[in-house]
MMTF fields as JSON, N, C-alpha, C and O atoms, coordinates in Angstrom:
{
  "mmtfVersion": "1.0.0",
  "mmtfProducer": "UNKNOWN",
  "numBonds": 475,
  "numAtoms": 476,
  "numGroups": 119,
  "numChains": 1,
  "numModels": 1,
  "chainsPerModel": [1],
  "groupsPerChain": [119],
  "chainIdList": ["A"],
  "bondAtomList": [4, 2, 8, 6, 12, 10, 16, 14, 20, 18, 24, 22, 28, 26, 32, 30, 36, 34, 40, 38, 44, 42, 48, 46, 52, 50, 56, 54, 60, 58, 64, 62, 68, 66, 72, 70, 76, 74, 80, 78, 84, 82, 88, 86, 92, 90, 96, 94, 100, 98, 104, 102, 108, 106, 112, 110, 116, 114, 120, 118, 124, 122, 128, 126, 132, 130, 136, 134, 140, 138, 144, 142, 148, 146, 152, 150, 156, 154, 160, 158, 164, 162, 168, 166, 172, 170, 176, 174, 180, 178, 184, 182, 188, 186, 192, 190, 196, 194, 200, 198, 204, 202, 208, 206, 212, 210, 216, 214, 220, 218, 224, 222, 228, 226, 232, 230, 236, 234, 240, 238, 244, 242, 248, 246, 252, 250, 256, 254, 260, 258, 264, 262, 268, 266, 272, 270, 276, 274, 280, 278, 284, 282, 288, 286, 292, 290, 296, 294, 300, 298, 304, 302, 308, 306, 312, 310, 316, 314, 320, 318, 324, 322, 328, 326, 332, 330, 336, 334, 340, 338, 344, 342, 348, 346, 352, 350, 356, 354, 360, 358, 364, 362, 368, 366, 372, 370, 376, 374, 380, 378, 384, 382, 388, 386, 392, 390, 396, 394, 400, 398, 404, 402, 408, 406, 412, 410, 416, 414, 420, 418, 424, 422, 428, 426, 432, 430, 436, 434, 440, 438, 444, 442, 448, 446, 452, 450, 456, 454, 460, 458, 464, 462, 468, 466, 472, 470],
  "bondOrderList": [1, 1, 1, 1, 1, 1, 1, 1, 1, 1, 1, 1, 1, 1, 1, 1, 1, 1, 1, 1, 1, 1, 1, 1, 1, 1, 1, 1, 1, 1, 1, 1, 1, 1, 1, 1, 1, 1, 1, 1, 1, 1, 1, 1, 1, 1, 1, 1, 1, 1, 1, 1, 1, 1, 1, 1, 1, 1, 1, 1, 1, 1, 1, 1, 1, 1, 1, 1, 1, 1, 1, 1, 1, 1, 1, 1, 1, 1, 1, 1, 1, 1, 1, 1, 1, 1, 1, 1, 1, 1, 1, 1, 1, 1, 1, 1, 1, 1, 1, 1, 1, 1, 1, 1, 1, 1, 1, 1, 1, 1, 1, 1, 1, 1, 1, 1, 1, 1],
  "groupList": [{"groupName": "UNK", "atomNameList": ["N", "CA", "C", "O"], "elementList": ["N", "C", "C", "O"], "formalChargeList": [0, 0, 0, 0], "bondAtomList": [1, 0, 2, 1, 3, 2], "bondOrderList": [1, 1, 2], "singleLetterCode": "X", "chemCompType": "L-PEPTIDE LINKING"}],
  "groupTypeList": [0, 0, 0, 0, 0, 0, 0, 0, 0, 0, 0, 0, 0, 0, 0, 0, 0, 0, 0, 0, 0, 0, 0, 0, 0, 0, 0, 0, 0, 0, 0, 0, 0, 0, 0, 0, 0, 0, 0, 0, 0, 0, 0, 0, 0, 0, 0, 0, 0, 0, 0, 0, 0, 0, 0, 0, 0, 0, 0, 0, 0, 0, 0, 0, 0, 0, 0, 0, 0, 0, 0, 0, 0, 0, 0, 0, 0, 0, 0, 0, 0, 0, 0, 0, 0, 0, 0, 0, 0, 0, 0, 0, 0, 0, 0, 0, 0, 0, 0, 0, 0, 0, 0, 0, 0, 0, 0, 0, 0, 0, 0, 0, 0, 0, 0, 0, 0, 0, 0],
  "groupIdList": [1, 2, 3, 4, 5, 6, 7, 8, 9, 10, 11, 12, 13, 14, 15, 16, 17, 18, 19, 20, 21, 22, 23, 24, 25, 26, 27, 28, 29, 30, 31, 32, 33, 34, 35, 36, 37, 38, 39, 40, 41, 42, 43, 44, 45, 46, 47, 48, 49, 50, 51, 52, 53, 54, 55, 56, 57, 58, 59, 60, 61, 62, 63, 64, 65, 66, 67, 68, 69, 70, 71, 72, 73, 74, 75, 76, 77, 78, 79, 80, 81, 82, 83, 84, 85, 86, 87, 88, 89, 90, 91, 92, 93, 94, 95, 96, 97, 98, 99, 100, 101, 102, 103, 104, 105, 106, 107, 108, 109, 110, 111, 112, 113, 114, 115, 116, 117, 118, 119],
  "secStructList": [7, 2, 2, 2, 2, 2, 2, 2, 2, 2, 2, 2, 2, 2, 2, 2, 7, 7, 7, 7, 1, 7, 3, 3, 3, 3, 3, 3, 3, 3, 3, 3, 6, 6, 3, 3, 3, 3, 3, 3, 3, 3, 3, 3, 3, 6, 6, 3, 3, 3, 3, 1, 1, 6, 6, 1, 7, 7, 3, 3, 3, 3, 7, 1, 1, 3, 3, 3, 3, 3, 1, 7, 1, 1, 6, 6, 3, 3, 3, 3, 3, 3, 4, 4, 4, 6, 6, 1, 1, 3, 3, 3, 3, 3, 3, 3, 3, 6, 6, 7, 1, 1, 1, 1, 4, 4, 4, 1, 7, 7, 3, 3, 3, 3, 3, 3, 3, 7, 7],
  "xCoordList": [0.822, 0.0, 0.87, 0.538, 1.983, 2.822, 3.503, 3.776, 3.787, 4.359, 3.347, 3.702, 2.089, 1.034, 0.924, 0.753, 1.02, 0.966, 2.164, 2.01, 3.349, 4.538, 4.392, 4.792, 3.829, 3.621, 2.674, 2.916, 1.601, 0.649, 1.33, 1.101, 2.147, 2.846, 3.803, 3.834, 4.581, 5.527, 4.818, 5.281, 3.703, 2.954, 2.375, 2.382, 1.878, 1.312, 2.396, 2.143, 3.577, 4.681, 5.079, 5.297, 5.177, 5.588, 4.573, 4.968, 3.276, 2.264, 2.105, 1.619, 2.499, 2.329, 3.543, 3.496, 4.619, 5.81, 5.573, 4.963, 6.064, 5.949, 7.122, 8.222, 6.873, 7.939, 8.579, 7.891, 9.852, 10.538, 11.125, 12.187, 10.418, 10.847, 9.78, 8.594, 10.214, 9.284, 8.711, 9.455, 7.401, 6.716, 5.506, 4.903, 5.149, 3.957, 4.279, 5.437, 3.205, 3.346, 3.099, 2.242, 3.871, 3.786, 3.825, 4.478, 3.12, 3.298, 4.527, 4.726, 5.343, 6.592, 6.388, 6.203, 6.42, 6.209, 7.445, 8.059, 7.812, 8.947, 8.425, 7.528, 9.007, 8.623, 9.324, 10.534, 8.548, 9.074, 8.318, 7.117, 8.997, 8.387, 7.181, 6.112, 7.357, 6.329, 5.088, 4.03, 5.179, 4.09, 4.697, 5.878, 3.878, 4.37, 3.906, 2.743, 4.827, 4.559, 4.795, 5.864, 3.776, 3.931, 4.808, 4.561, 5.831, 6.769, 6.513, 6.517, 6.293, 6.169, 5.583, 5.258, 5.454, 5.044, 6.218, 6.958, 6.369, 7.475, 6.899, 5.963, 7.464, 7.095, 8.279, 9.382, 8.036, 9.061, 8.796, 7.654, 9.863, 9.755, 11.045, 12.086, 10.969, 12.089, 13.289, 13.303, 14.295, 15.508, 15.718, 16.831, 14.646, 14.731, 13.526, 12.431, 13.745, 12.618, 12.735, 13.827, 11.588, 11.566, 10.503, 9.415, 10.826, 9.86, 8.941, 9.317, 7.735, 6.828, 7.361, 7.065, 8.153, 8.804, 9.797, 10.769, 9.569, 10.388, 11.84, 12.697, 12.139, 13.503, 14.38, 15.593, 13.766, 14.543, 15.112, 14.4, 16.368, 16.936, 16.365, 15.839, 16.476, 16.069, 17.084, 18.253, 16.631, 17.52, 17.585, 16.808, 18.529, 18.729, 18.267, 18.359, 17.769, 17.365, 18.303, 18.494, 18.893, 19.743, 19.01, 18.57, 18.888, 18.197, 19.207, 20.186, 18.977, 19.816, 19.055, 17.829, 19.766, 19.08, 18.251, 17.193, 18.739, 18.032, 17.966, 18.95, 16.827, 16.677, 17.193, 16.791, 18.078, 18.678, 18.254, 18.326, 17.811, 17.462, 18.575, 18.77, 19.296, 20.433, 20.058, 19.206, 20.694, 20.426, 19.048, 18.268, 18.762, 17.477, 17.588, 18.368, 16.874, 16.839, 18.214, 18.356, 19.221, 20.582, 21.525, 21.15, 22.723, 23.632, 24.199, 24.71, 24.123, 24.653, 23.652, 24.025, 22.406, 21.346, 21.047, 20.941, 20.913, 20.527, 19.403, 19.408, 18.446, 17.281, 17.391, 17.749, 17.084, 17.065, 15.657, 14.979, 15.239, 13.923, 14.135, 14.79, 13.588, 13.668, 12.963, 11.86, 13.596, 13.081, 11.712, 10.906, 11.439, 10.156, 8.989, 7.845, 9.24, 8.191, 7.628, 6.588, 8.271, 7.894, 6.561, 6.036, 5.991, 4.688, 3.546, 2.388, 3.835, 2.803, 2.414, 3.13, 1.248, 0.812, 1.501, 1.656, 1.915, 2.665, 4.044, 4.167, 5.073, 6.448, 7.265, 7.472, 7.734, 8.623, 10.021, 10.474, 10.698, 12.063, 12.921, 12.412, 14.24, 15.206, 16.184, 16.596, 16.557, 17.495, 18.882, 19.014, 19.896, 21.283, 22.103, 21.833, 23.105, 23.992, 25.275, 25.976, 25.592, 26.806, 28.079, 29.115, 28.013, 29.201, 29.35, 30.186, 28.557, 28.642, 29.997, 30.491, 30.609, 31.942, 31.977, 33.061, 30.822, 30.808, 31.381, 31.297, 31.959, 32.574, 31.54, 31.809, 30.373, 29.296, 28.127, 27.4, 27.946, 26.916, 25.505, 24.58, 25.312, 23.985, 23.574, 22.404, 24.521, 24.206, 23.645, 23.091, 23.782, 23.356, 22.154, 22.258, 21.016, 19.794, 19.714, 19.79, 19.561, 19.453, 18.02, 17.74, 17.125, 15.723, 14.939, 15.512, 13.62, 12.793, 11.507, 11.174, 10.794, 9.563, 8.781, 9.058, 7.796, 6.938, 6.656, 6.601, 6.479, 5.975, 4.586, 4.428, 3.572, 2.21, 1.754, 1.741, 1.378, 0.983, -0.263, -1.228, -0.214, -1.362, -2.07, -1.466, -3.333, -4.066, -4.871, -5.542],
  "yCoordList": [-1.195, 0.0, 1.265, 2.25, 1.232, 2.429, 2.677, 3.827, 1.603, 1.789, 2.44, 3.267, 2.055, 2.658, 4.151, 4.962, 4.515, 5.925, 6.684, 7.822, 6.087, 6.739, 6.969, 8.018, 6.007, 6.171, 7.327, 8.128, 7.424, 8.523, 9.865, 10.827, 9.943, 11.191, 11.58, 12.747, 10.645, 10.957, 11.414, 12.336, 10.783, 11.194, 12.591, 13.376, 12.912, 14.248, 15.316, 16.439, 14.999, 15.965, 16.235, 17.39, 15.215, 15.384, 16.184, 16.983, 15.996, 16.708, 18.157, 18.987, 18.471, 19.822, 20.709, 21.896, 20.177, 20.98, 21.956, 21.614, 23.179, 24.187, 24.04, 23.651, 24.351, 24.315, 25.695, 26.709, 25.736, 27.013, 27.122, 27.711, 26.548, 26.611, 27.303, 27.255, 27.945, 28.587, 27.54, 26.783, 27.5, 26.609, 27.331, 28.157, 27.032, 27.604, 28.626, 28.834, 29.269, 30.274, 31.653, 31.847, 32.609, 33.987, 34.942, 34.673, 36.061, 37.184, 37.944, 38.129, 38.382, 39.079, 40.553, 40.892, 41.439, 42.863, 43.632, 43.3, 44.667, 45.533, 46.925, 47.429, 47.549, 48.912, 49.889, 49.809, 50.809, 51.843, 53.131, 53.21, 54.137, 55.422, 55.252, 55.8, 54.489, 54.259, 53.55, 53.647, 52.847, 52.002, 50.666, 50.589, 49.621, 48.288, 47.882, 48.065, 47.331, 46.903, 45.398, 44.91, 44.657, 43.214, 42.899, 43.373, 42.095, 41.731, 40.332, 40.14, 39.363, 37.975, 37.157, 37.685, 35.866, 34.92, 33.969, 33.616, 33.562, 32.688, 31.466, 31.577, 30.304, 29.076, 28.626, 28.442, 28.446, 27.988, 26.531, 26.127, 25.757, 24.374, 24.018, 23.82, 23.94, 23.63, 24.547, 25.67, 24.096, 24.903, 25.426, 25.808, 25.444, 25.926, 26.816, 26.584, 27.835, 28.636, 28.837, 28.78, 29.075, 29.289, 30.321, 30.317, 31.198, 32.166, 31.479, 30.476, 32.02, 31.481, 31.749, 31.008, 32.819, 33.124, 31.996, 31.821, 31.256, 30.073, 30.402, 29.524, 31.643, 32.011, 32.378, 32.529, 32.52, 32.86, 31.583, 30.581, 31.586, 30.375, 30.112, 31.015, 28.869, 28.527, 29.085, 29.264, 29.364, 29.909, 29.01, 28.064, 29.315, 28.537, 29.339, 30.566, 28.63, 29.235, 28.735, 27.529, 29.671, 29.314, 29.694, 30.831, 28.724, 28.96, 29.164, 28.424, 30.154, 30.475, 31.464, 31.393, 32.385, 33.427, 34.313, 34.81, 34.506, 35.246, 34.325, 33.663, 34.275, 33.443, 34.224, 35.367, 33.616, 34.272, 33.563, 32.338, 34.353, 33.829, 34.243, 35.429, 33.266, 33.522, 33.201, 32.349, 33.884, 33.748, 34.319, 33.719, 35.467, 36.142, 37.148, 38.092, 37.006, 37.859, 37.967, 37.649, 38.406, 38.384, 37.864, 37.788, 37.512, 36.854, 37.8, 37.342, 39.118, 40.066, 40.417, 41.021, 40.054, 40.415, 39.251, 38.104, 39.557, 38.555, 39.152, 40.348, 38.324, 38.76, 38.197, 37.033, 39.025, 38.553, 38.709, 39.709, 37.699, 37.681, 37.371, 36.383, 38.205, 37.876, 36.541, 36.309, 35.679, 34.327, 34.324, 33.427, 35.309, 35.325, 35.739, 35.716, 36.114, 36.578, 35.487, 35.702, 34.326, 33.358, 32.675, 32.038, 32.781, 32.162, 33.086, 32.671, 34.312, 35.273, 35.108, 34.488, 35.685, 35.669, 36.752, 36.611, 37.841, 38.906, 38.982, 39.269, 38.725, 38.651, 39.8, 39.859, 40.717, 41.768, 41.197, 40.304, 41.717, 41.284, 42.489, 43.556, 42.288, 43.342, 42.837, 41.678, 43.714, 43.353, 43.912, 45.02, 43.128, 43.5, 43.208, 42.247, 44.042, 43.862, 43.209, 43.769, 42.029, 41.314, 42.068, 41.879, 42.91, 43.644, 45.001, 45.808, 45.258, 46.539, 46.627, 45.623, 47.818, 47.941, 47.804, 47.732, 47.767, 47.617, 46.254, 45.297, 46.185, 44.951, 43.817, 42.709, 44.09, 43.107, 43.65, 44.529, 43.134, 43.667, 43.459, 44.143, 42.535, 42.336, 43.482, 43.587, 44.339, 45.502, 46.662, 47.604, 46.606, 47.702, 47.243, 46.311, 47.916, 47.581, 48.456, 49.681, 47.827, 48.57, 48.608, 49.29, 47.893, 47.887, 46.99, 46.237, 47.073, 46.199, 45.877, 46.492, 44.903, 44.477, 43.564, 43.467, 42.899, 41.98, 40.744, 40.782, 39.647, 38.414, 38.211, 38.206, 38.042, 37.842, 36.453, 36.114, 35.655, 34.256, 34.182, 34.922, 33.277, 33.006, 31.777, 30.716, 31.934, 30.797, 30.057, 29.082],
  "zCoordList": [0.0, 0.0, 0.0, -0.66, 0.742, 0.777, -0.573, -0.917, -1.355, -2.686, -3.624, -4.464, -3.467, -4.269, -3.956, -4.866, -2.685, -2.278, -2.839, -3.283, -2.829, -3.388, -4.888, -5.394, -5.599, -7.044, -7.312, -8.214, -6.54, -6.7, -6.429, -7.162, -5.406, -5.065, -6.184, -6.574, -6.711, -7.789, -9.05, -9.722, -9.379, -10.557, -10.391, -11.34, -9.217, -9.003, -9.011, -9.447, -8.549, -8.581, -10.032, -10.398, -10.85, -12.241, -13.043, -13.892, -12.804, -13.563, -13.111, -13.879, -11.894, -11.374, -11.604, -11.28, -12.147, -12.379, -13.515, -14.528, -13.336, -14.384, -15.344, -14.95, -16.58, -17.567, -17.652, -17.535, -17.849, -18.004, -19.409, -19.612, -20.364, -21.758, -22.58, -22.254, -23.646, -24.572, -25.516, -26.139, -25.62, -26.545, -27.107, -26.422, -28.339, -28.942, -30.014, -30.377, -30.519, -31.571, -30.999, -30.137, -31.499, -31.029, -32.212, -33.22, -32.079, -32.999, -32.536, -31.335, -33.462, -33.186, -33.534, -34.703, -32.517, -32.708, -32.267, -31.254, -33.035, -32.705, -32.399, -33.075, -31.356, -31.014, -31.952, -32.162, -32.512, -33.394, -33.11, -33.371, -32.582, -32.222, -31.31, -31.576, -30.231, -29.204, -29.726, -29.105, -30.835, -31.311, -31.732, -32.07, -31.708, -32.038, -33.433, -33.793, -34.203, -35.567, -35.64, -35.273, -36.123, -36.25, -37.449, -38.558, -37.213, -38.269, -38.827, -40.043, -37.955, -38.396, -37.259, -36.195, -37.501, -36.47, -36.223, -37.142, -34.95, -34.563, -33.86, -33.068, -34.157, -33.463, -32.628, -33.142, -31.313, -30.375, -30.022, -29.804, -29.969, -29.527, -28.803, -29.43, -27.494, -26.6, -26.83, -26.326, -27.581, -27.72, -29.14, -29.502, -29.951, -31.329, -31.61, -31.097, -32.431, -32.889, -34.386, -34.95, -35.03, -36.474, -36.809, -36.233, -37.74, -38.234, -39.238, -39.845, -39.412, -40.427, -41.829, -42.766, -41.966, -43.234, -43.534, -42.8, -44.572, -44.876, -45.19, -45.096, -45.559, -45.941, -44.754, -44.895, -43.589, -42.39, -41.787, -41.711, -41.356, -40.764, -39.372, -38.722, -38.932, -37.573, -36.599, -36.94, -35.377, -34.365, -33.152, -33.022, -32.252, -31.038, -29.83, -29.814, -28.814, -27.557, -26.474, -26.315, -25.723, -24.588, -23.31, -23.142, -22.416, -21.153, -20.042, -19.943, -19.217, -18.072, -17.215, -17.124, -16.587, -15.814, -16.738, -16.351, -17.958, -19.0, -20.211, -20.539, -20.873, -22.058, -23.26, -23.48, -24.036, -25.194, -26.475, -26.577, -27.447, -28.768, -29.719, -29.984, -30.224, -31.1, -32.541, -32.791, -33.486, -34.923, -35.233, -35.972, -34.668, -34.814, -35.94, -35.817, -36.999, -38.187, -38.839, -40.02, -38.103, -38.642, -37.57, -36.4, -37.948, -37.008, -35.96, -34.938, -36.189, -35.213, -34.123, -33.117, -34.302, -33.366, -32.432, -32.867, -31.146, -30.15, -29.313, -29.02, -28.931, -28.168, -26.753, -26.571, -25.753, -24.374, -23.814, -24.053, -23.067, -22.428, -20.954, -20.621, -20.056, -18.623, -18.361, -18.856, -17.593, -17.377, -16.706, -16.956, -15.861, -15.153, -16.043, -15.589, -17.287, -18.196, -19.101, -19.724, -19.198, -20.234, -19.99, -20.903, -18.801, -18.556, -18.937, -18.9, -19.296, -19.665, -21.128, -21.915, -21.478, -22.87, -23.696, -24.909, -23.03, -23.693, -23.048, -21.857, -23.84, -23.326, -23.905, -25.117, -23.051, -23.567, -23.826, -23.11, -24.851, -25.11, -25.482, -25.825, -25.405, -25.702, -26.746, -26.714, -27.677, -28.737, -28.403, -27.882, -28.711, -28.459, -29.709, -30.429, -29.96, -31.103, -30.621, -29.778, -31.147, -30.743, -31.114, -30.477, -32.124, -32.579, -31.889, -32.295, -30.861, -30.147, -29.453, -28.94, -29.43, -28.839, -27.317, -26.738, -26.658, -25.194, -24.82, -25.59, -23.637, -23.166, -23.107, -23.572, -22.543, -22.49, -23.309, -22.847, -24.509, -25.406, -24.859, -25.297, -23.913, -23.33, -22.411, -22.042, -22.038, -21.21, -22.029, -21.463, -23.348, -24.217, -25.054, -25.852, -24.857, -25.586, -26.83, -26.737, -27.997, -29.256, -29.781, -30.767, -29.141, -29.529, -28.601, -27.813, -28.696, -27.882, -28.613, -29.626, -28.081, -28.707, -27.778, -26.583, -28.366, -27.599, -28.417, -29.646, -27.707, -28.284, -27.692, -26.471, -28.552, -28.079, -28.499, -29.683, -27.496, -27.743, -28.625, -28.435, -29.585, -30.452, -29.877, -29.724, -29.568, -28.96, -29.971, -29.633]
}
């Protein structure tokens, strides 16, 4: 009987765990002069993302304290997302230029935008 109770406890723990990965489809909007312009749609699946535009290459997602999207639109641009935002339907993000002369290019924001979940 105690083994049966342990199995039930383990199953309930596994089903109640939150995921900290990006999954699903999102509209990709960029801020321009205090207004947002929709550029494309993005599909996230674990550690890879792809634009709906077939000519855009797939990109990689790195998970850590900040989620980084690499190979975004061009190879010099990287997107950062605060980890605590990924469970929301609207996710703000910041763009950084890898070729920026600053020592840590993630400290310098060159643009921002939002990802809005498509249901």
